[in-house]
Short mmCIF file of N, CA and C in Angstrom, two decimals:
data_model
loop_
_atom_site.label_atom_id
_atom_site.label_comp_id
_atom_site.label_asym_id
_atom_site.label_seq_id
_atom_site.Cartn_x
_atom_site.Cartn_y
_atom_site.Cartn_z
N UNK A 1 -6.04 -0.96 -7.32
CA UNK A 1 -5.10 -1.00 -8.24
C UNK A 1 -4.41 -2.18 -8.39
N UNK A 2 -4.24 -2.98 -9.30
CA UNK A 2 -3.67 -4.07 -9.72
C UNK A 2 -2.59 -3.95 -11.37
N UNK A 3 -1.36 -5.10 -10.30
CA UNK A 3 -0.50 -4.59 -11.52
C UNK A 3 -0.38 -6.44 -12.18
N UNK A 4 -0.87 -6.46 -13.87
CA UNK A 4 -1.34 -7.83 -14.25
C UNK A 4 0.37 -7.96 -15.23
N UNK A 5 0.72 -9.30 -14.84
CA UNK A 5 2.10 -9.43 -15.94
C UNK A 5 1.63 -10.65 -16.40
N UNK A 6 1.87 -10.11 -17.86
CA UNK A 6 1.85 -11.51 -18.57
C UNK A 6 3.35 -11.79 -19.90
N UNK A 7 3.09 -13.69 -19.50
CA UNK A 7 4.46 -13.61 -20.09
C UNK A 7 3.70 -14.96 -20.84
N UNK A 8 4.38 -15.62 -21.73
CA UNK A 8 3.62 -16.42 -22.93
C UNK A 8 2.71 -17.59 -22.16
N UNK A 9 2.57 -18.03 -21.75
CA UNK A 9 1.94 -18.97 -20.50
C UNK A 9 1.52 -18.94 -19.25
N UNK A 10 1.24 -17.50 -19.05
CA UNK A 10 1.11 -17.42 -17.49
C UNK A 10 0.62 -15.81 -17.66
N UNK A 11 -0.26 -16.16 -16.47
CA UNK A 11 -0.48 -14.56 -15.96
C UNK A 11 -0.13 -14.72 -14.31
N UNK A 12 0.05 -13.47 -14.16
CA UNK A 12 0.08 -13.49 -12.40
C UNK A 12 -0.30 -11.94 -12.32
N UNK A 13 -0.68 -11.87 -10.77
CA UNK A 13 -1.30 -10.27 -10.10
C UNK A 13 -0.76 -10.29 -8.84
N UNK A 14 -0.18 -8.74 -9.02
CA UNK A 14 0.50 -8.23 -7.86
C UNK A 14 -0.69 -7.67 -7.79
N UNK A 15 -1.54 -7.39 -6.08
CA UNK A 15 -2.46 -6.36 -5.77
C UNK A 15 -1.87 -4.92 -4.98
N UNK A 16 -2.34 -4.49 -5.11
CA UNK A 16 -2.66 -3.10 -4.06
C UNK A 16 -1.38 -3.14 -3.25
N UNK A 17 -2.05 -3.87 -2.30
CA UNK A 17 -1.01 -3.57 -1.36
C UNK A 17 0.70 -4.58 -1.40
N UNK A 18 0.32 -5.51 -2.47
CA UNK A 18 2.30 -5.75 -2.75
C UNK A 18 2.75 -4.77 -3.62
N UNK A 19 1.94 -4.08 -4.45
CA UNK A 19 2.37 -3.02 -5.12
C UNK A 19 2.80 -1.83 -4.12
N UNK A 20 2.31 -1.52 -2.81
CA UNK A 20 3.37 -0.46 -2.17
C UNK A 20 4.22 -0.71 -2.06
N UNK A 21 5.29 -2.14 -2.02
CA UNK A 21 6.93 -1.21 -1.79
C UNK A 21 7.43 -0.96 -3.61
N UNK A 22 6.68 -1.39 -4.45
CA UNK A 22 6.88 -1.00 -5.82
C UNK A 22 7.18 0.65 -6.16
N UNK A 23 5.56 1.28 -5.13
CA UNK A 23 5.62 2.44 -5.50
C UNK A 23 6.68 3.22 -4.33
N UNK A 24 7.35 2.76 -3.57
CA UNK A 24 8.05 3.38 -2.75
C UNK A 24 9.80 3.31 -3.17
N UNK A 25 9.66 2.63 -4.56
CA UNK A 25 10.92 2.87 -4.50
C UNK A 25 11.79 4.20 -5.69
N UNK A 26 13.61 4.62 -5.89
CA UNK A 26 13.55 5.85 -6.29
C UNK A 26 13.21 5.85 -7.86
N UNK A 27 13.28 6.12 -8.22
CA UNK A 27 12.79 6.07 -10.10
C UNK A 27 14.62 6.39 -10.31
N UNK A 28 15.09 6.74 -10.32
CA UNK A 28 16.10 7.47 -10.51
C UNK A 28 17.28 6.59 -10.15
N UNK A 29 17.63 5.80 -9.37
CA UNK A 29 18.05 4.49 -8.99
C UNK A 29 17.44 3.29 -9.37
N UNK A 30 16.27 3.21 -9.92
CA UNK A 30 15.76 1.91 -10.17
C UNK A 30 15.08 2.64 -11.63
N UNK A 31 15.19 2.66 -12.50
CA UNK A 31 14.63 3.28 -13.97
C UNK A 31 13.49 2.29 -14.53
N UNK A 32 14.10 0.92 -14.49
CA UNK A 32 13.17 -0.18 -15.35
C UNK A 32 12.27 -1.02 -14.95
N UNK A 33 12.52 -0.70 -12.54
CA UNK A 33 11.45 -0.82 -12.59
C UNK A 33 10.21 0.33 -12.20
N UNK A 34 10.77 1.53 -12.45
CA UNK A 34 9.81 2.87 -12.39
C UNK A 34 8.99 2.61 -13.40
N UNK A 35 9.34 2.26 -14.81
CA UNK A 35 8.17 2.36 -15.68
C UNK A 35 6.92 1.15 -15.36
N UNK A 36 7.34 0.15 -14.08
CA UNK A 36 6.38 -0.68 -13.93
C UNK A 36 4.91 0.15 -13.43
N UNK A 37 5.31 1.00 -12.44
CA UNK A 37 4.33 1.76 -12.37
C UNK A 37 4.35 3.20 -12.70
N UNK A 38 5.05 3.91 -13.72
CA UNK A 38 4.92 5.27 -14.44
C UNK A 38 3.63 4.80 -15.59
N UNK A 39 3.87 3.22 -16.18
CA UNK A 39 3.64 3.51 -17.98
C UNK A 39 2.25 2.78 -17.66
N UNK A 40 1.04 2.33 -17.57
CA UNK A 40 0.19 1.81 -17.77
C UNK A 40 0.05 0.47 -18.21
N UNK A 41 0.78 0.38 -19.06
CA UNK A 41 1.14 -0.84 -20.03
C UNK A 41 2.65 -0.98 -20.34
N UNK A 42 2.90 -1.68 -20.52
CA UNK A 42 4.60 -1.97 -21.45
C UNK A 42 4.94 -3.28 -21.53
N UNK A 43 6.30 -3.71 -21.73
CA UNK A 43 7.04 -4.68 -21.32
C UNK A 43 8.63 -4.79 -21.42
N UNK A 44 9.09 -5.62 -20.96
CA UNK A 44 10.69 -5.59 -20.98
C UNK A 44 11.32 -7.42 -20.95
N UNK A 45 11.76 -6.92 -21.74
CA UNK A 45 12.53 -8.40 -22.45
C UNK A 45 14.08 -8.27 -22.31
N UNK A 46 14.61 -9.51 -22.69
CA UNK A 46 16.08 -9.34 -23.26
C UNK A 46 17.08 -8.94 -21.68
N UNK A 47 18.00 -7.47 -22.28
CA UNK A 47 18.48 -7.30 -21.96
C UNK A 47 17.82 -5.92 -20.52
N UNK A 48 17.35 -5.58 -20.87
CA UNK A 48 16.37 -4.98 -20.05
C UNK A 48 15.60 -5.18 -19.19
N UNK A 49 15.31 -6.46 -19.33
CA UNK A 49 14.47 -7.94 -18.34
C UNK A 49 15.79 -8.21 -17.03
N UNK A 50 16.98 -8.25 -17.79
CA UNK A 50 17.89 -8.41 -16.90
C UNK A 50 18.13 -7.53 -15.97
N UNK A 51 18.24 -6.23 -16.41
CA UNK A 51 18.55 -5.93 -15.57
C UNK A 51 17.57 -4.86 -14.89
N UNK A 52 16.39 -5.00 -14.96
CA UNK A 52 14.98 -4.81 -14.41
C UNK A 52 15.30 -6.34 -12.97
N UNK A 53 16.16 -7.23 -13.20
CA UNK A 53 16.25 -8.13 -12.10
C UNK A 53 17.15 -8.22 -11.33
N UNK A 54 18.30 -7.64 -11.99
CA UNK A 54 19.35 -6.98 -11.23
C UNK A 54 18.88 -5.47 -9.97
N UNK A 55 17.70 -4.81 -10.40
CA UNK A 55 17.42 -3.98 -9.47
C UNK A 55 16.17 -4.14 -8.63
N UNK A 56 15.68 -5.11 -9.42
CA UNK A 56 14.78 -5.32 -8.11
C UNK A 56 15.10 -6.61 -7.16
N UNK A 57 16.36 -6.99 -7.48
CA UNK A 57 17.58 -8.08 -6.43
C UNK A 57 17.73 -6.58 -5.53
N UNK A 58 18.38 -5.92 -5.68
CA UNK A 58 18.82 -4.85 -5.25
C UNK A 58 18.46 -4.77 -4.00
N UNK A 59 17.13 -3.72 -4.87
CA UNK A 59 15.43 -3.48 -3.67
C UNK A 59 15.51 -4.43 -3.07
N UNK A 60 15.34 -5.88 -3.34
CA UNK A 60 14.85 -6.12 -2.00
C UNK A 60 16.08 -6.70 -0.89
N UNK A 61 17.30 -6.40 -0.85
CA UNK A 61 17.94 -6.14 0.20
C UNK A 61 18.33 -4.88 0.70
N UNK A 62 17.94 -4.04 -0.21
CA UNK A 62 17.64 -2.60 0.72
C UNK A 62 16.45 -2.29 0.77
N UNK A 63 15.51 -2.16 0.36
CA UNK A 63 14.27 -1.35 0.68
C UNK A 63 13.88 -1.75 1.79
N UNK A 64 12.91 -1.14 2.73
CA UNK A 64 12.28 -1.94 3.81
C UNK A 64 10.94 -2.43 3.13
N UNK A 65 10.17 -2.89 3.58
CA UNK A 65 8.82 -2.91 3.17
C UNK A 65 8.44 -3.89 4.56
N UNK A 66 6.87 -4.31 4.45
CA UNK A 66 6.50 -5.53 5.92
C UNK A 66 6.48 -7.08 4.81
N UNK A 67 6.09 -7.60 5.18
CA UNK A 67 6.08 -8.83 4.61
C UNK A 67 5.65 -8.78 3.64
N UNK A 68 3.78 -8.68 3.11
CA UNK A 68 3.15 -8.41 2.75
C UNK A 68 3.35 -7.83 0.97
N UNK A 69 4.33 -6.74 1.46
CA UNK A 69 4.97 -5.62 0.35
C UNK A 69 6.01 -6.18 -0.61
N UNK A 70 6.88 -7.03 0.84
CA UNK A 70 8.39 -7.70 0.07
C UNK A 70 7.19 -9.53 -0.86
N UNK A 71 6.31 -9.62 -0.49
CA UNK A 71 6.30 -10.44 -1.13
C UNK A 71 5.96 -10.38 -2.21
N UNK A 72 5.26 -9.14 -2.93
CA UNK A 72 5.58 -8.28 -3.77
C UNK A 72 5.96 -8.51 -4.42
N UNK A 73 7.32 -8.07 -4.13
CA UNK A 73 8.65 -7.69 -4.61
C UNK A 73 9.08 -9.38 -5.25
N UNK A 74 9.25 -10.48 -3.98
CA UNK A 74 9.46 -11.75 -4.50
C UNK A 74 8.94 -12.63 -5.69
N UNK A 75 7.68 -12.40 -5.86
CA UNK A 75 6.75 -12.68 -6.62
C UNK A 75 6.93 -12.19 -8.17
N UNK A 76 7.66 -10.68 -8.04
CA UNK A 76 7.84 -10.13 -9.94
C UNK A 76 9.27 -10.57 -9.77
N UNK A 77 9.89 -10.73 -9.06
CA UNK A 77 10.92 -11.46 -9.74
C UNK A 77 11.19 -12.80 -9.93
N UNK A 78 10.06 -13.52 -9.06
CA UNK A 78 9.87 -15.03 -9.98
C UNK A 78 9.61 -14.83 -11.10
N UNK A 79 8.42 -14.60 -11.70
CA UNK A 79 8.26 -14.11 -12.87
C UNK A 79 8.85 -13.51 -13.54
N UNK A 80 10.36 -12.05 -13.48
CA UNK A 80 10.97 -11.99 -14.03
C UNK A 80 12.09 -13.46 -14.64
N UNK A 81 12.64 -13.57 -13.41
CA UNK A 81 13.50 -15.06 -13.35
C UNK A 81 12.98 -16.23 -14.40
N UNK A 82 11.52 -16.45 -14.42
CA UNK A 82 11.12 -17.64 -15.44
C UNK A 82 10.55 -16.87 -16.63
N UNK A 83 10.39 -15.59 -16.77
CA UNK A 83 10.38 -15.22 -18.23
C UNK A 83 12.30 -15.37 -18.58
N UNK A 84 13.09 -14.84 -17.73
CA UNK A 84 14.02 -14.80 -18.81
C UNK A 84 14.98 -16.09 -18.78
N UNK A 85 14.26 -17.24 -18.03
CA UNK A 85 15.17 -18.32 -18.18
C UNK A 85 14.57 -19.11 -19.53
N UNK A 86 13.65 -18.90 -20.11
CA UNK A 86 12.52 -19.25 -21.38
C UNK A 86 13.19 -17.93 -22.35
N UNK A 87 13.80 -17.14 -21.78
CA UNK A 87 13.58 -16.31 -23.04
C UNK A 87 12.65 -15.02 -23.70
N UNK A 88 11.46 -15.05 -22.67
CA UNK A 88 10.01 -14.44 -23.42
C UNK A 88 10.29 -13.10 -22.43
N UNK A 89 9.54 -12.58 -22.54
CA UNK A 89 8.88 -10.75 -22.36
C UNK A 89 8.20 -11.22 -21.19
N UNK A 90 7.93 -10.10 -20.71
CA UNK A 90 7.40 -9.81 -19.48
C UNK A 90 6.40 -8.32 -19.67
N UNK A 91 5.46 -8.48 -20.25
CA UNK A 91 4.45 -7.68 -20.25
C UNK A 91 3.54 -7.22 -19.10
N UNK A 92 3.13 -6.08 -18.88
CA UNK A 92 2.41 -5.53 -17.88
C UNK A 92 1.20 -4.69 -17.58
N UNK A 93 0.12 -4.82 -17.37
CA UNK A 93 -0.51 -3.72 -17.55
C UNK A 93 -1.66 -3.84 -16.33
N UNK A 94 -1.43 -2.04 -15.78
CA UNK A 94 -2.39 -1.90 -14.86
C UNK A 94 -3.62 -1.64 -14.83
N UNK A 95 -4.16 -2.21 -13.31
CA UNK A 95 -6.12 -1.77 -13.77
C UNK A 95 -6.54 -1.35 -12.20
#
């Protein structure tokens, strides 16, 4: 399984091993991040994207994972931050 992230001018992919970290998150504590794994496609934008970034920062600080899994979380944060800076949405699709 892959998570493909789209912004206006870029496309990033998180692979299966990088997604393992995201799969272990508590959906009740991190609902915006849980939508990434629960829905096969969707998007985050504006305040929802900012809230998702806050959840992601909290998770990176508290949720354990190996280096490959945490790298997936960091890559996701970079995509979110770049989109937020440019006023763009982040769309995703799983395959």
